[in-house]
Amino acid sequence: MKKTSLFLVLLASLPLVGQTLQVTPQTHDALIRLGGQLMLDGKAYEYDRQLSDEIGPRLTGSGNYVKATEYAKGEFTRLGLKNVHFEIWTIPATWEPESVGEARMIKPHHQRLHMESEGWSLSTPEGGVRGEIFHLKAATVEAVTADADKIKDHIVFIDGETMRNSPSQFGKLFDGLNALTTSGAKALILGFGTTNNAPSFIGLTTFNGSLFPLAAGNLGQEDTLLLGRLLKEGPVEVQFTFKNRILANVPVNNVVAEIPGTDASGEYIVIGGHLDSWHPGTGAQDNGTGASSVLAIAEAIQASGLKPRRTIRFILFGGEEEGLIGSVNYARQHLSEMDKCVGVFVTDSGSEPPKGWYTFGRSDVKDSLKLIEPLLASLGASGTTDEGDLTFETDEAPFLIHGVPSLVLWTPMDKYWGLHHKPSDTFDKVVQRDLNLGVAVVGVTAYAFADAPNSLKHYSQSELEDELKSIKAIDEYKDMNDHKLF
Ligand SMILES: [Zn+2]
């Protein structure tokens, strides 16, 4: 008896709880071929190098972003994929720093501050903005109303202490931040930077790619702590100048390509990730690793000569960092064929040795993954997690809310959070072996879904809500609906 057939006997004897994918011997052989191709001759590392080193930071709608879309479209075409095209949507504003900002403390003494303009916020007036700082207690409408006198004509300082008293749900948080825009505040300082006084962008001032109508500085960690201490002693005055290039209503492209399926069902799966990045680094990790995974899996399937049963649709989204705008628009524009989408696989968690998948509480997905567990275990990635905190953090979300089985690659993200949206997110941090492991996990799992003789059903609205309740993401889902994010 060959080892493969022993494995298949074991598969057949697994109890089937609910609905589970089937993995045929032919699919199993294809998964081994694809996994081997991706581990031994995968191209993700080189794709990531070209995206991050040669194209550079890819702010949504910027010149570099456009270059990256053309590069990806060119690669999909060169690889012989079908239906390679752009899908257009419009972002309310694009944003790029035009020149290096300048910031200093004036009172209680003169000192240079390490500050950059926060993305999607205004330039300062000519000559800069100058004023005394007010430390906001909480980013809520109530806190802004209560301290209206102290906010007026001041520069509002928001730091970790403020955030601890603020809502964790995006929509409610934006309500608080929006209240500041009509409060008479001169500008904002966001103290979320990391050590060595590096800025760290969390996209707090943009909602669906709209512009925040105040200037906002993003301050390094040591300077943030200094201002926090000095504010306890007495008045602190600062001055800063930013010049940003802002354009209104700019068309942005997602990049789409397909490997057609051999059956006529019209069903498809999506392998996706966001192509855009923040600007202080080159987005090698967030999300060069994810975008390069999408390209590398397309390359490896073509190189292996595999023909999946269902169509595999590869999508590189824009606007993720400004609120999942590219994937939200994609889902809206493809609602009529959403019932044919039988799996979405997204990578947005960097090049760390993968642990498995975020399955967002779906037992049928977890049961199905058990069928390829020995293969995923050999990559160190047979685990699943139902932590719900990342449910609405990346591009699987607009599909998940329509009941589509949606998975996100699970890595420890230990290195990730230290680089995320910071100047240090550069190609030197990417480890080729770790990246290949993650790409192989995505490629093998997605191909199993694409090639199975059956597919998992969509969750109904009530099943979806039960799923989100079970992973404690239901409040955030309701908040997103209330604020019409999707
Ligand atoms: Zn990302």
Short mmCIF file of C-alpha atoms in Angstrom, two decimals, residues 118-381:
data_model
loop_
_atom_site.label_atom_id
_atom_site.label_comp_id
_atom_site.label_asym_id
_atom_site.label_seq_id
_atom_site.Cartn_x
_atom_site.Cartn_y
_atom_site.Cartn_z
CA GLU A 118 -0.95 61.68 9.24
CA GLY A 119 -2.34 60.26 6.01
CA TRP A 120 -5.50 61.77 4.50
CA SER A 121 -5.27 64.87 6.69
CA LEU A 122 -4.92 68.49 5.51
CA SER A 123 -1.76 70.46 4.94
CA THR A 124 -1.17 73.14 7.55
CA PRO A 125 -1.79 76.76 6.49
CA GLU A 126 1.21 78.51 4.90
CA GLY A 127 3.69 79.20 7.72
CA GLY A 128 2.39 76.32 9.82
CA VAL A 129 0.03 75.90 12.73
CA ARG A 130 0.98 77.04 16.22
CA GLY A 131 -0.87 76.61 19.48
CA GLU A 132 -1.17 75.26 22.97
CA ILE A 133 -1.93 71.59 23.39
CA PHE A 134 -5.07 70.13 24.91
CA HIS A 135 -4.88 66.46 25.98
CA LEU A 136 -8.20 64.87 24.98
CA LYS A 137 -9.56 62.45 27.60
CA ALA A 138 -11.48 60.22 25.17
CA ALA A 139 -12.28 60.24 21.44
CA THR A 140 -16.03 60.37 21.99
CA VAL A 141 -18.69 62.93 21.12
CA GLU A 142 -19.42 63.31 24.86
CA ALA A 143 -15.78 64.08 25.78
CA VAL A 144 -15.45 66.57 22.92
CA THR A 145 -18.67 68.31 23.96
CA ALA A 146 -17.69 68.38 27.65
CA ASP A 147 -14.32 70.02 26.93
CA ALA A 148 -15.48 72.27 24.07
CA ASP A 149 -13.96 75.43 25.68
CA LYS A 150 -10.57 73.84 26.15
CA ILE A 151 -10.50 72.35 22.66
CA LYS A 152 -11.33 75.57 20.82
CA ASP A 153 -8.22 77.24 19.33
CA HIS A 154 -6.02 74.47 20.71
CA ILE A 155 -4.04 71.64 19.14
CA VAL A 156 -5.69 68.44 20.35
CA PHE A 157 -3.37 65.70 21.58
CA ILE A 158 -4.59 62.09 21.30
CA ASP A 159 -2.40 59.33 22.71
CA GLY A 160 -2.62 55.82 24.14
CA GLU A 161 -4.28 57.17 27.28
CA THR A 162 -7.01 58.80 25.16
CA MET A 163 -7.53 55.57 23.23
CA ARG A 164 -7.93 53.50 26.39
CA ASN A 165 -11.03 55.59 27.15
CA SER A 166 -12.32 55.53 23.55
CA PRO A 167 -14.63 53.06 21.76
CA SER A 168 -12.87 50.10 20.17
CA GLN A 169 -15.38 49.98 17.32
CA PHE A 170 -14.29 51.97 14.27
CA GLY A 171 -17.57 53.68 13.53
CA LYS A 172 -18.05 54.99 17.06
CA LEU A 173 -14.41 56.06 17.23
CA PHE A 174 -14.79 58.03 13.99
CA ASP A 175 -17.87 59.73 15.43
CA GLY A 176 -15.65 61.04 18.24
CA LEU A 177 -12.88 62.12 15.88
CA ASN A 178 -15.39 63.75 13.55
CA ALA A 179 -16.79 65.78 16.44
CA LEU A 180 -13.35 67.40 16.65
CA THR A 181 -13.63 68.72 13.10
CA THR A 182 -16.35 71.18 14.10
CA SER A 183 -14.97 71.93 17.57
CA GLY A 184 -12.73 74.86 16.62
CA ALA A 185 -9.59 72.77 17.18
CA LYS A 186 -6.60 74.12 15.25
CA ALA A 187 -5.08 70.71 14.48
CA LEU A 188 -4.46 67.23 15.93
CA ILE A 189 -1.42 65.41 17.21
CA LEU A 190 -1.69 61.62 17.17
CA GLY A 191 0.79 60.03 19.56
CA PHE A 192 0.92 56.45 18.33
CA GLY A 193 4.53 56.32 17.15
CA THR A 194 6.99 53.61 18.04
CA THR A 195 10.39 53.69 19.64
CA ASN A 196 13.29 55.67 18.12
CA ASN A 197 10.64 58.35 17.54
CA ALA A 198 9.29 56.67 14.42
CA PRO A 199 5.75 57.54 13.29
CA SER A 200 3.22 54.73 13.01
CA PHE A 201 0.16 55.22 10.83
CA ILE A 202 -3.12 53.67 11.83
CA GLY A 203 -5.34 55.45 9.37
CA LEU A 204 -7.34 57.12 12.09
CA THR A 205 -8.16 60.21 10.08
CA THR A 206 -9.67 58.62 7.01
CA PHE A 207 -12.97 56.86 6.67
CA ASN A 208 -13.64 55.27 3.27
CA GLY A 209 -10.88 57.38 1.74
CA SER A 210 -12.39 60.73 2.59
CA LEU A 211 -10.18 63.54 3.75
CA PHE A 212 -10.01 64.55 7.42
CA PRO A 213 -10.63 68.33 7.41
CA LEU A 214 -7.87 69.24 9.89
CA ALA A 215 -4.08 69.02 9.82
CA ALA A 216 -2.91 66.06 11.92
CA GLY A 217 0.62 65.19 12.98
CA ASN A 218 1.80 61.67 13.74
CA LEU A 219 4.36 61.82 16.56
CA GLY A 220 7.12 59.37 17.53
CA GLN A 221 6.90 57.46 20.80
CA GLU A 222 9.58 59.24 22.84
CA ASP A 223 8.22 62.67 21.89
CA THR A 224 4.68 61.49 22.70
CA LEU A 225 5.74 60.41 26.18
CA LEU A 226 7.64 63.69 26.67
CA LEU A 227 4.59 65.79 25.78
CA GLY A 228 2.45 63.62 28.07
CA ARG A 229 4.80 64.28 31.01
CA LEU A 230 5.18 67.99 30.31
CA LEU A 231 1.41 68.47 30.02
CA LYS A 232 1.09 67.31 33.62
CA GLU A 233 3.45 70.16 34.67
CA GLY A 234 1.94 73.05 32.70
CA PRO A 235 1.13 74.51 29.29
CA VAL A 236 2.88 73.07 26.23
CA GLU A 237 2.99 74.94 22.93
CA VAL A 238 4.00 73.46 19.59
CA GLN A 239 4.32 74.52 15.98
CA PHE A 240 4.33 72.37 12.85
CA THR A 241 4.19 72.64 9.08
CA PHE A 242 3.07 69.99 6.57
CA LYS A 243 2.54 70.17 2.85
CA ASN A 244 0.50 67.33 1.35
CA ARG A 245 -0.53 66.64 -2.25
CA ILE A 246 -4.26 65.98 -2.22
CA LEU A 247 -6.49 65.17 -5.19
CA ALA A 248 -10.26 64.73 -5.07
CA ASN A 249 -12.33 61.90 -6.61
CA VAL A 250 -9.57 59.81 -8.16
CA PRO A 251 -10.26 56.58 -10.08
CA VAL A 252 -8.43 53.58 -8.58
CA ASN A 253 -8.02 50.09 -10.03
CA ASN A 254 -8.22 46.64 -8.49
CA VAL A 255 -6.29 44.10 -10.59
CA VAL A 256 -8.18 40.91 -11.51
CA ALA A 257 -7.11 37.77 -13.39
CA GLU A 258 -8.36 34.19 -13.66
CA ILE A 259 -7.33 30.62 -14.16
CA PRO A 260 -10.55 29.19 -15.62
CA GLY A 261 -12.08 26.10 -14.06
CA THR A 262 -12.69 22.90 -16.03
CA ASP A 263 -16.32 22.46 -14.95
CA ALA A 264 -19.25 24.51 -16.12
CA SER A 265 -20.75 25.39 -12.74
CA GLY A 266 -19.56 28.98 -12.89
CA GLU A 267 -18.36 28.66 -9.30
CA TYR A 268 -15.12 30.36 -8.36
CA ILE A 269 -12.80 30.99 -5.45
CA VAL A 270 -10.85 34.19 -4.75
CA ILE A 271 -7.20 34.42 -3.77
CA GLY A 272 -6.64 38.03 -2.80
CA GLY A 273 -4.68 40.63 -0.90
CA HIS A 274 -4.20 44.36 -0.93
CA LEU A 275 -1.67 45.98 -3.22
CA ASP A 276 -1.68 49.40 -1.53
CA SER A 277 0.57 50.32 1.40
CA TRP A 278 1.38 53.17 3.73
CA HIS A 279 4.30 55.43 2.82
CA PRO A 280 6.93 55.68 5.55
CA GLY A 281 8.30 52.23 4.65
CA THR A 282 7.94 50.40 1.34
CA GLY A 283 5.13 48.08 2.43
CA ALA A 284 7.30 44.98 1.96
CA GLN A 285 5.39 43.21 4.69
CA ASP A 286 2.05 45.06 4.71
CA ASN A 287 1.15 43.96 2.21
CA GLY A 288 3.99 43.16 -0.18
CA THR A 289 3.94 39.65 1.23
CA GLY A 290 0.23 39.25 0.52
CA ALA A 291 0.32 40.78 -2.96
CA SER A 292 3.37 38.72 -3.88
CA SER A 293 1.62 35.59 -2.55
CA VAL A 294 -1.26 36.17 -4.98
CA LEU A 295 1.15 36.54 -7.91
CA ALA A 296 3.32 33.59 -6.82
CA ILE A 297 0.35 31.21 -6.51
CA ALA A 298 -0.82 32.15 -10.02
CA GLU A 299 2.72 31.57 -11.28
CA ALA A 300 3.05 28.19 -9.55
CA ILE A 301 -0.31 26.85 -10.77
CA GLN A 302 0.63 27.79 -14.33
CA ALA A 303 4.14 26.32 -13.96
CA SER A 304 2.66 23.06 -12.61
CA GLY A 305 0.19 22.78 -15.48
CA LEU A 306 -2.65 22.16 -13.01
CA LYS A 307 -6.24 22.65 -14.15
CA PRO A 308 -8.57 23.35 -11.22
CA ARG A 309 -12.20 22.22 -11.29
CA ARG A 310 -13.45 25.71 -10.40
CA THR A 311 -12.20 29.07 -11.63
CA ILE A 312 -9.57 30.69 -9.43
CA ARG A 313 -9.90 34.45 -9.43
CA PHE A 314 -6.83 36.41 -8.34
CA ILE A 315 -7.58 39.90 -7.03
CA LEU A 316 -5.20 42.63 -5.87
CA PHE A 317 -7.23 45.28 -4.07
CA GLY A 318 -6.50 48.98 -3.52
CA GLY A 319 -7.69 51.19 -0.69
CA GLU A 320 -7.45 48.54 2.03
CA GLU A 321 -5.57 50.88 4.34
CA GLU A 322 -8.27 53.53 4.04
CA GLY A 323 -11.07 51.14 5.04
CA LEU A 324 -11.15 48.06 2.74
CA ILE A 325 -12.48 50.28 -0.05
CA GLY A 326 -11.25 48.15 -2.97
CA SER A 327 -12.72 44.91 -1.65
CA VAL A 328 -15.93 46.59 -0.47
CA ASN A 329 -16.42 48.01 -3.97
CA TYR A 330 -15.55 44.68 -5.54
CA ALA A 331 -18.17 42.87 -3.46
CA ARG A 332 -20.76 45.53 -4.29
CA GLN A 333 -20.01 45.34 -8.02
CA HIS A 334 -20.17 41.52 -8.00
CA LEU A 335 -23.20 40.96 -5.79
CA SER A 336 -25.09 39.20 -8.58
CA GLU A 337 -22.45 36.44 -8.76
CA MET A 338 -21.64 36.30 -5.04
CA ASP A 339 -23.60 33.02 -4.75
CA LYS A 340 -21.03 31.44 -7.10
CA CYS A 341 -18.10 32.46 -4.87
CA VAL A 342 -17.31 29.40 -2.76
CA GLY A 343 -14.18 30.48 -0.90
CA VAL A 344 -12.05 33.58 -0.26
CA PHE A 345 -8.41 33.32 0.83
CA VAL A 346 -6.58 36.46 1.93
CA THR A 347 -3.03 37.08 3.13
CA ASP A 348 -2.26 40.22 5.09
CA SER A 349 -0.19 39.08 8.06
CA GLY A 350 3.41 39.28 6.92
CA SER A 351 6.21 36.79 6.38
CA GLU A 352 6.26 34.87 9.62
CA PRO A 353 6.12 31.08 9.93
CA PRO A 354 2.37 30.47 9.46
CA LYS A 355 0.28 28.78 12.13
CA GLY A 356 -2.73 28.04 9.92
CA TRP A 357 -5.93 29.96 9.25
CA TYR A 358 -8.33 32.43 10.76
CA THR A 359 -11.62 30.60 10.21
CA PHE A 360 -13.93 33.11 11.94
CA GLY A 361 -15.98 30.50 13.76
CA ARG A 362 -17.01 28.31 10.79
CA SER A 363 -17.01 24.66 11.85
CA ASP A 364 -17.52 23.43 8.26
CA VAL A 365 -14.32 25.24 7.23
CA LYS A 366 -12.42 23.75 10.16
CA ASP A 367 -13.73 20.25 9.41
CA SER A 368 -12.72 20.67 5.77
CA LEU A 369 -9.21 21.78 6.70
CA LYS A 370 -8.84 18.54 8.68
CA LEU A 371 -8.91 16.71 5.35
CA ILE A 372 -5.62 18.34 4.34
CA GLU A 373 -4.24 18.55 7.86
CA PRO A 374 -1.20 16.28 7.18
CA LEU A 375 -0.15 18.55 4.31
CA LEU A 376 -0.63 21.75 6.34
CA ALA A 377 1.11 20.15 9.34
CA SER A 378 4.20 19.55 7.21
CA LEU A 379 4.30 23.34 6.72
CA GLY A 380 3.81 23.84 10.48
CA ALA A 381 0.40 25.37 9.79
#
